[in-house]
Short mmCIF file of C-alpha atoms and ligand atoms in Angstrom, two decimals:
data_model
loop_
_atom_site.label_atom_id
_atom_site.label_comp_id
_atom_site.label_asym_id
_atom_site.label_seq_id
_atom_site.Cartn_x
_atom_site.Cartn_y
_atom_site.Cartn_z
CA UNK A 20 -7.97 -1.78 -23.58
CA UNK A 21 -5.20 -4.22 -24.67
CA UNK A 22 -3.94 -6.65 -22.34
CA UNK A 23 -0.30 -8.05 -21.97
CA UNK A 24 -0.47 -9.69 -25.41
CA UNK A 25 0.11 -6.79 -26.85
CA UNK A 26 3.64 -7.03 -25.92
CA UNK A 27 4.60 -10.28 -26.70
CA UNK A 28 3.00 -14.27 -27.41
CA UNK A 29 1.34 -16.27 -24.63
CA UNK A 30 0.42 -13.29 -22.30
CA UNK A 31 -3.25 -13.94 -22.93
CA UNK A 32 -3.19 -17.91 -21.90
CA UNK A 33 -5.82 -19.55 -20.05
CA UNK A 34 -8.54 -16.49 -20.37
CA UNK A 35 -6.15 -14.28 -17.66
CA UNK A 36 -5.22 -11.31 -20.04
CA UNK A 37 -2.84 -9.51 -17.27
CA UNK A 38 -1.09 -13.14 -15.91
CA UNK A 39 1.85 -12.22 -17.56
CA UNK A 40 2.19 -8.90 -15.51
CA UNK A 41 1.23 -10.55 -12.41
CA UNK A 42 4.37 -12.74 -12.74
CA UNK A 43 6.55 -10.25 -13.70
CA UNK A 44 5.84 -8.54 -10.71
CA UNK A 45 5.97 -11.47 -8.25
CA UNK A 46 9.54 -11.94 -10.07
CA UNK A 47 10.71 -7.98 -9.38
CA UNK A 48 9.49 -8.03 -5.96
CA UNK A 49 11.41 -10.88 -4.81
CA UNK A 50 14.24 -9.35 -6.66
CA UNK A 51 14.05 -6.05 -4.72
CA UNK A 52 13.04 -8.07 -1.75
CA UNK A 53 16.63 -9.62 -2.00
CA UNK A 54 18.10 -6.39 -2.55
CA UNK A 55 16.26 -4.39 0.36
CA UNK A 56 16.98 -6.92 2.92
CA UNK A 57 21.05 -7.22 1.99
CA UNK A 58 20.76 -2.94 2.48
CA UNK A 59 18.66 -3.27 5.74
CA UNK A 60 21.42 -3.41 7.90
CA UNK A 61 23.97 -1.47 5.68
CA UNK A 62 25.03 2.45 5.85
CA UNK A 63 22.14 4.10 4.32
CA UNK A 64 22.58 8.08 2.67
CA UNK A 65 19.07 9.11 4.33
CA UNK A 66 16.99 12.37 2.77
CA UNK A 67 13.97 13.76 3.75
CA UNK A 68 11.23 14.63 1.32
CA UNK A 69 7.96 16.31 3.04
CA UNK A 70 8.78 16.15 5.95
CA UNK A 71 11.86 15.25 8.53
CA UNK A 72 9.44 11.97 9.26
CA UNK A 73 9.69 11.69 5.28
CA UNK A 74 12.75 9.89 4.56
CA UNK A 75 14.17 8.41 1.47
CA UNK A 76 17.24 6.47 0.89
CA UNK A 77 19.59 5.41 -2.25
CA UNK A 78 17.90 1.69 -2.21
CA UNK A 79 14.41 3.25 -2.56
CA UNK A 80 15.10 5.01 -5.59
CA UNK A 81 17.69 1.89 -6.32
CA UNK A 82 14.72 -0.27 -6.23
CA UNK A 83 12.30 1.71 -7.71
CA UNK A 84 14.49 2.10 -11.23
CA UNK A 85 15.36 -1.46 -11.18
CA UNK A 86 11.44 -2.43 -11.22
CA UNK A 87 10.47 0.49 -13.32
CA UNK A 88 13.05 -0.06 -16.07
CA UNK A 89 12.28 -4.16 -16.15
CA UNK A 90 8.51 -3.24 -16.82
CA UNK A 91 9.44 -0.91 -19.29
CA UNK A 92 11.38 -2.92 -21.40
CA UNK A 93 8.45 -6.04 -21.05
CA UNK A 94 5.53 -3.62 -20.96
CA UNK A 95 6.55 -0.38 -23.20
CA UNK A 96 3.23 1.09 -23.52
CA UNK A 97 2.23 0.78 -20.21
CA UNK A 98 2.31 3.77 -17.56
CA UNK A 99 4.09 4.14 -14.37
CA UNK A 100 3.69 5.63 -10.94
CA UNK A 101 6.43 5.59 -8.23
CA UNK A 102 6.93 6.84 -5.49
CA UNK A 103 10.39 8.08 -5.60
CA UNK A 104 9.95 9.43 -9.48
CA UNK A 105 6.84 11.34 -7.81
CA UNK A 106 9.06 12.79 -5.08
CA UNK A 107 11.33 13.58 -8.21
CA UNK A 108 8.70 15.28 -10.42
CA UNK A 109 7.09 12.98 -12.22
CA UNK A 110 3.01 13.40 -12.59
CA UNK A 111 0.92 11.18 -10.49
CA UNK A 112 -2.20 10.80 -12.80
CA UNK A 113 -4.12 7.80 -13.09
CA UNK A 114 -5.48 7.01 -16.60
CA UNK A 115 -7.69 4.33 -18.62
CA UNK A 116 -4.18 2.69 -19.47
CA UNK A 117 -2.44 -0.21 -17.78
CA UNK A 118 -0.65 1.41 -15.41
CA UNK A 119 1.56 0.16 -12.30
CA UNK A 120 1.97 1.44 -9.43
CA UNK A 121 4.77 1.29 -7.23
CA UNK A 122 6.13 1.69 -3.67
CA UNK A 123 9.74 0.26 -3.82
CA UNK A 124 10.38 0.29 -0.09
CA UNK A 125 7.50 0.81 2.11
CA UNK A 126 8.57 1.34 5.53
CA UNK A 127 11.63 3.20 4.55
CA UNK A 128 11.68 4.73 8.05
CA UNK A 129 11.43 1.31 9.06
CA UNK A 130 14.75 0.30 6.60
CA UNK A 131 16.64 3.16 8.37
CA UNK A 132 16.18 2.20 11.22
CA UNK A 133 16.86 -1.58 10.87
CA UNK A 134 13.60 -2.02 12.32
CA UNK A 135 12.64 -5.09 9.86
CA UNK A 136 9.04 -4.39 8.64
CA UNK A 137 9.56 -3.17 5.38
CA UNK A 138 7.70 -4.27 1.84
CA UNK A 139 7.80 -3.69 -1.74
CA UNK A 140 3.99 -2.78 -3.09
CA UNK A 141 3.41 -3.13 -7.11
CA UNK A 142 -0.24 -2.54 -7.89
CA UNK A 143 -1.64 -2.53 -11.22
CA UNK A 144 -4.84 -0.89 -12.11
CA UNK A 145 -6.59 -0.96 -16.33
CA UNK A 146 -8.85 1.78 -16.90
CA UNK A 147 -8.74 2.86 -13.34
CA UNK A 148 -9.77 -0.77 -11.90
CA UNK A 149 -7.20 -2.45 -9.81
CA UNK A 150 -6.66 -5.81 -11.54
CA UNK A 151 -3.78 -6.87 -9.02
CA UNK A 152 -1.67 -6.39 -6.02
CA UNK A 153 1.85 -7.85 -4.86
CA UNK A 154 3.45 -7.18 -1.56
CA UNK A 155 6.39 -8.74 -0.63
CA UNK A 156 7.72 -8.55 3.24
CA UNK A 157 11.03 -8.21 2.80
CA UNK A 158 12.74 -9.69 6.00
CA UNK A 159 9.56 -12.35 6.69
CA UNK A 160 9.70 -13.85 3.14
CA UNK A 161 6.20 -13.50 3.27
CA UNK A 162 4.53 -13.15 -0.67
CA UNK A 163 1.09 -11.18 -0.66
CA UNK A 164 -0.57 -11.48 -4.25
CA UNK A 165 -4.35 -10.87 -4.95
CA UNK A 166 -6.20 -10.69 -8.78
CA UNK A 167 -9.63 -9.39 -8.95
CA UNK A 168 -11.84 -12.43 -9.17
CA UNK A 169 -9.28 -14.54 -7.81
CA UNK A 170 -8.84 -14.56 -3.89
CA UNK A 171 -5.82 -13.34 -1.81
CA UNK A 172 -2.93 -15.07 -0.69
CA UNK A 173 -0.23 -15.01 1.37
CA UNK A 174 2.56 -17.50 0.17
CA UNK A 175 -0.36 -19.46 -1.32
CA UNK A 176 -2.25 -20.22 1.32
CA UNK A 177 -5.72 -18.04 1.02
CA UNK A 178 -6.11 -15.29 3.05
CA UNK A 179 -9.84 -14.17 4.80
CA UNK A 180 -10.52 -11.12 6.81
CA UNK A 181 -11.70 -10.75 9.91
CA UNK A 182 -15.59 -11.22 10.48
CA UNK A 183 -15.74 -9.18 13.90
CA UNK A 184 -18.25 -6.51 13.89
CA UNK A 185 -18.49 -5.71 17.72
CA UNK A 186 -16.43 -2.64 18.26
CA UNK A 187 -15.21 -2.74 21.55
CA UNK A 188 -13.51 -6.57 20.69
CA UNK A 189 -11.44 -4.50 17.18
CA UNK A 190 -7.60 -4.40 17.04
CA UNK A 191 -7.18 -1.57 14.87
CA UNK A 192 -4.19 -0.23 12.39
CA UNK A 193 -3.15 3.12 11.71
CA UNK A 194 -0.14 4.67 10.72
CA UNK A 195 0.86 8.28 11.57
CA UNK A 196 1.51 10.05 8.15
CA UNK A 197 4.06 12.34 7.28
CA UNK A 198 2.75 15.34 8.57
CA UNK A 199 3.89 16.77 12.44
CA UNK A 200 2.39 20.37 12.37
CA UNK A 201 0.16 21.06 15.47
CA UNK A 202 -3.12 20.87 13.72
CA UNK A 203 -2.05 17.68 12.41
CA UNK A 204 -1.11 15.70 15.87
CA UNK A 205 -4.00 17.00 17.79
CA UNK A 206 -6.34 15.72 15.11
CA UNK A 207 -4.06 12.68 14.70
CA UNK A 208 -3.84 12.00 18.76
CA UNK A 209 -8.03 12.94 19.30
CA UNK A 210 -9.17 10.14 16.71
CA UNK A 211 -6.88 7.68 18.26
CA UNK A 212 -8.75 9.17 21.92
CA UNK A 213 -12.02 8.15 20.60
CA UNK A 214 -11.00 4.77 18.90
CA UNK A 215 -9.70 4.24 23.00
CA UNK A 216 -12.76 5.79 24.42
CA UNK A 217 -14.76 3.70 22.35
CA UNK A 218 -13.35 0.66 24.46
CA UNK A 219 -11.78 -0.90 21.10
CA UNK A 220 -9.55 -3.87 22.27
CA UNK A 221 -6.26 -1.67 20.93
CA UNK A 222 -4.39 0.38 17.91
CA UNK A 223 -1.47 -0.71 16.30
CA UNK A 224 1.48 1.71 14.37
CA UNK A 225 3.89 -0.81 12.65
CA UNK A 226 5.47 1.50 10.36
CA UNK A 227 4.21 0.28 6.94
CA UNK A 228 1.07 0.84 5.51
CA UNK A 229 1.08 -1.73 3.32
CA UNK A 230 1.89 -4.45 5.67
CA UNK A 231 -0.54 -3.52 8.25
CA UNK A 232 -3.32 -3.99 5.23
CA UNK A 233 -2.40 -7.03 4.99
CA UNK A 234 -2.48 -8.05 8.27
CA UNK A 235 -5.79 -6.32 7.92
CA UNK A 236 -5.94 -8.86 5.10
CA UNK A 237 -4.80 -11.67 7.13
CA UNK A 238 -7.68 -11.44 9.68
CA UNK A 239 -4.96 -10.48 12.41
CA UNK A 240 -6.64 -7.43 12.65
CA UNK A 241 -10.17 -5.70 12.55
CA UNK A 242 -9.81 -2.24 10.89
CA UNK A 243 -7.23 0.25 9.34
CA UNK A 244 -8.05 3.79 8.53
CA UNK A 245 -4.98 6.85 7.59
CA UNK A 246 -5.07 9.72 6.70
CA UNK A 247 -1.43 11.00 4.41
CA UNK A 248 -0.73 8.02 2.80
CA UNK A 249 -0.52 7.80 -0.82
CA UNK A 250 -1.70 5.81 -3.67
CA UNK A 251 1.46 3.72 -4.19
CA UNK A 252 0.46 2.29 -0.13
CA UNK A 253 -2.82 1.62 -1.28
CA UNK A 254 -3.28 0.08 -4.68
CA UNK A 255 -1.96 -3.26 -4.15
CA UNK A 256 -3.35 -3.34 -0.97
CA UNK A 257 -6.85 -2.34 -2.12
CA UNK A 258 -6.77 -5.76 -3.96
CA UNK A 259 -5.69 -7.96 -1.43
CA UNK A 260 -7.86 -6.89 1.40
CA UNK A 261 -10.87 -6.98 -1.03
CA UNK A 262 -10.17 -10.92 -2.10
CA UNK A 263 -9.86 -11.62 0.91
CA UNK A 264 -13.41 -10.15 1.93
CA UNK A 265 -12.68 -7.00 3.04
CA UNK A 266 -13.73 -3.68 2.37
CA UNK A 267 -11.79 -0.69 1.57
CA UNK A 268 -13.33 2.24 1.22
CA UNK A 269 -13.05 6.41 1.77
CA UNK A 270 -12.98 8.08 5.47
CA UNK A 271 -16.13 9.71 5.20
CA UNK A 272 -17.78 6.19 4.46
CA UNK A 273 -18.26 7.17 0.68
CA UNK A 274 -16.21 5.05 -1.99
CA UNK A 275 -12.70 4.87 -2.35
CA UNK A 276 -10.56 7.39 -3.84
CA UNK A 277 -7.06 6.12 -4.73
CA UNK A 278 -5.87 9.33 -5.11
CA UNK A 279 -7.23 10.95 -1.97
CA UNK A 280 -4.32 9.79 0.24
CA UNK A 281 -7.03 8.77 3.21
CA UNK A 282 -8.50 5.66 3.61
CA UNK A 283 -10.50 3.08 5.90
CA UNK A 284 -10.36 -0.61 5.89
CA UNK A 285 -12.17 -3.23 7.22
CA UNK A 286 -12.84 -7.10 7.81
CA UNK A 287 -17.12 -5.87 7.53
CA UNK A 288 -18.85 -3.04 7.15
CA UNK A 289 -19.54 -2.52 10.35
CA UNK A 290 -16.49 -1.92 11.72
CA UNK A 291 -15.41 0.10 8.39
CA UNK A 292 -18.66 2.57 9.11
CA UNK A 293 -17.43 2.91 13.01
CA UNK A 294 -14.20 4.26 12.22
CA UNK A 295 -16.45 6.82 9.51
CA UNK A 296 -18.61 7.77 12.16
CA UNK A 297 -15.57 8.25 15.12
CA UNK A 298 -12.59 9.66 13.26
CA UNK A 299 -12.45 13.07 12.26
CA UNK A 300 -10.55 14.51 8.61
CA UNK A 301 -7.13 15.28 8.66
CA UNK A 302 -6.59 17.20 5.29
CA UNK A 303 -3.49 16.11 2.88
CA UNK A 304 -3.20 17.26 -0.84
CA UNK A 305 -4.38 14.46 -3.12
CA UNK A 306 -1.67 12.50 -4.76
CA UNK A 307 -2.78 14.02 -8.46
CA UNK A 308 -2.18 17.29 -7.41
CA UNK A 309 1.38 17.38 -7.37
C1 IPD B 26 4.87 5.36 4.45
C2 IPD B 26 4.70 4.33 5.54
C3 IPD B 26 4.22 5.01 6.78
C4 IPD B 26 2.91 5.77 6.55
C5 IPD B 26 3.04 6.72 5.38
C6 IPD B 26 3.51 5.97 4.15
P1 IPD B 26 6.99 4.96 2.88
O1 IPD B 26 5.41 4.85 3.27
O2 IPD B 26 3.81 3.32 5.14
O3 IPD B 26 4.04 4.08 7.80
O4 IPD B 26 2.58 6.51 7.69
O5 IPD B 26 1.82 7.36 5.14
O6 IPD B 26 3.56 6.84 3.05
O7 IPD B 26 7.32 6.41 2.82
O8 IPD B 26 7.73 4.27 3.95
O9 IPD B 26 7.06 4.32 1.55
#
């Protein structure tokens, strides 16, 4: 596959064929960063989606046009996933091309709320390997960029996961999901009964997936693991965690599946096969299916 030099001089420099995509993405998310955080404590025209815990707003799809259109016109033969032109129809497939993919506000419950942790995720992914991941924390000012090979970051300074592999000393992330149906919570509220029966130090629900994997990242926490979150949380995500020594990896302890909408994370793999072995499925349609 052809790198960013395809679309214009100097994208290949230095031996980095996708450096020019990397900084066109740090670029847009500060951009939207700017915008979400000026909109955080505006009016907001609120939809739901899903669910009534599904909500969308005018500055995610906003955002996610501004991004998608400045790629376009830089990148034209690259491919696009979003999550707002998913919500709107568009297909959700993941191919050999370059492709991005983008959550323009994650959090967006967060952003109605005013309750400021909210982040913009671009990943990008060439013949279905992530190559990169930006997140930006919109109110924090806090930059999260990985490339494969190259270590994680978090406004430059490098990033390293958590080396803790003693479960009953693991802070651990989730996030809730869209979903409220019975089935769903009981499932939802008995994996977070064993995680406590298990004697882990504590969970954590902080409204965005994508900033609790970096946390994850950070080494501020041990383990993540959802189920009904989508590939647009995970793909920049994925990237970061891994440069930073973590593993990411499917709930039933198998690889990854960026399409599956479930995932576990983890500083080692100790911790990532004790949330395999103590949580139990909760069963979403894959993102690809739509
Ligand atoms: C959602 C948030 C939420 C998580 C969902 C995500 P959105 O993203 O990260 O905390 O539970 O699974 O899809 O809708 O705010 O972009």
């Amino acid at each position: 596959m052809k790198p960013c030099e395809e679309e214009g001089p100097g994208a290949a420099a230095g031996g980095d064929p996708w450096k020019e995509c990397m900084e066109a993405a740090v670029q847009l998310a500060r951009r939207a960063g700017q915008i979400i955080r000026k909109a955080l404590t505006e009016e907001k025209q609120v939809s739901t989606k899903t669910s009534a815990a599904d909500l969308v707003t005018e500055t995610d799809n906003f955002v996610e046009n501004e991004i998608i259109s400045a790629l376009k016109e830089k990148f034209p033969s690259h491919r696009f996933i979003g999550e707002e032109s998913t919500a709107g129809g568009s297909k959700c497939v993941l191919t050999d091309s370059p492709t991005w993919i983008i959550d323009p506000i994650d959090g967006t419950c967060n952003f109605v709320h005013r309750f400021p942790t909210v982040a913009v995720s671009i990943g990008f992914a060439v013949n279905q390997e992530l190559e990169f991941g930006v997140i930006y924390h919109c109110t924090e000012e806090r930059l999260y960029t990985a490339r494969r090979g190259q270590g994680a970051f978090c406004n430059e300074k490098k990033l390293q996961v958590s080396k803790e592999t003693d479960k009953s000393k693991a802070l651990i992330l989730t996030e809730i999901g869209p979903k409220r149906d019975p089935e769903t919570l009981k499932l939802f509220l008995s994996n977070m009964e064993s995680l406590l029966k298990a004697q882990v130090h504590g969970i954590r629900v902080i409204g965005s997936a994508t900033l609790a994997l970096c946390h994850l990242a950070a080494g501020a926490a041990d383990a993540y693991y959802q189920f009904g979150l989508h590939c647009w949380d995970l793909a920049a995500a994925t990237v970061i965690i891994r440069e930073a020594g973590g593993i990411v990896i499917d709930t039933s302890g198998g690889p990854l599946d960026l399409m599956s909408c479930r995932v576990i994370a983890a500083g080692t793999k100790e911790m990532a096969m004790f949330l395999a072995q103590e949580i139990q499925t909760i069963h979403y349609r894959r993102d690809d299916e739509n």
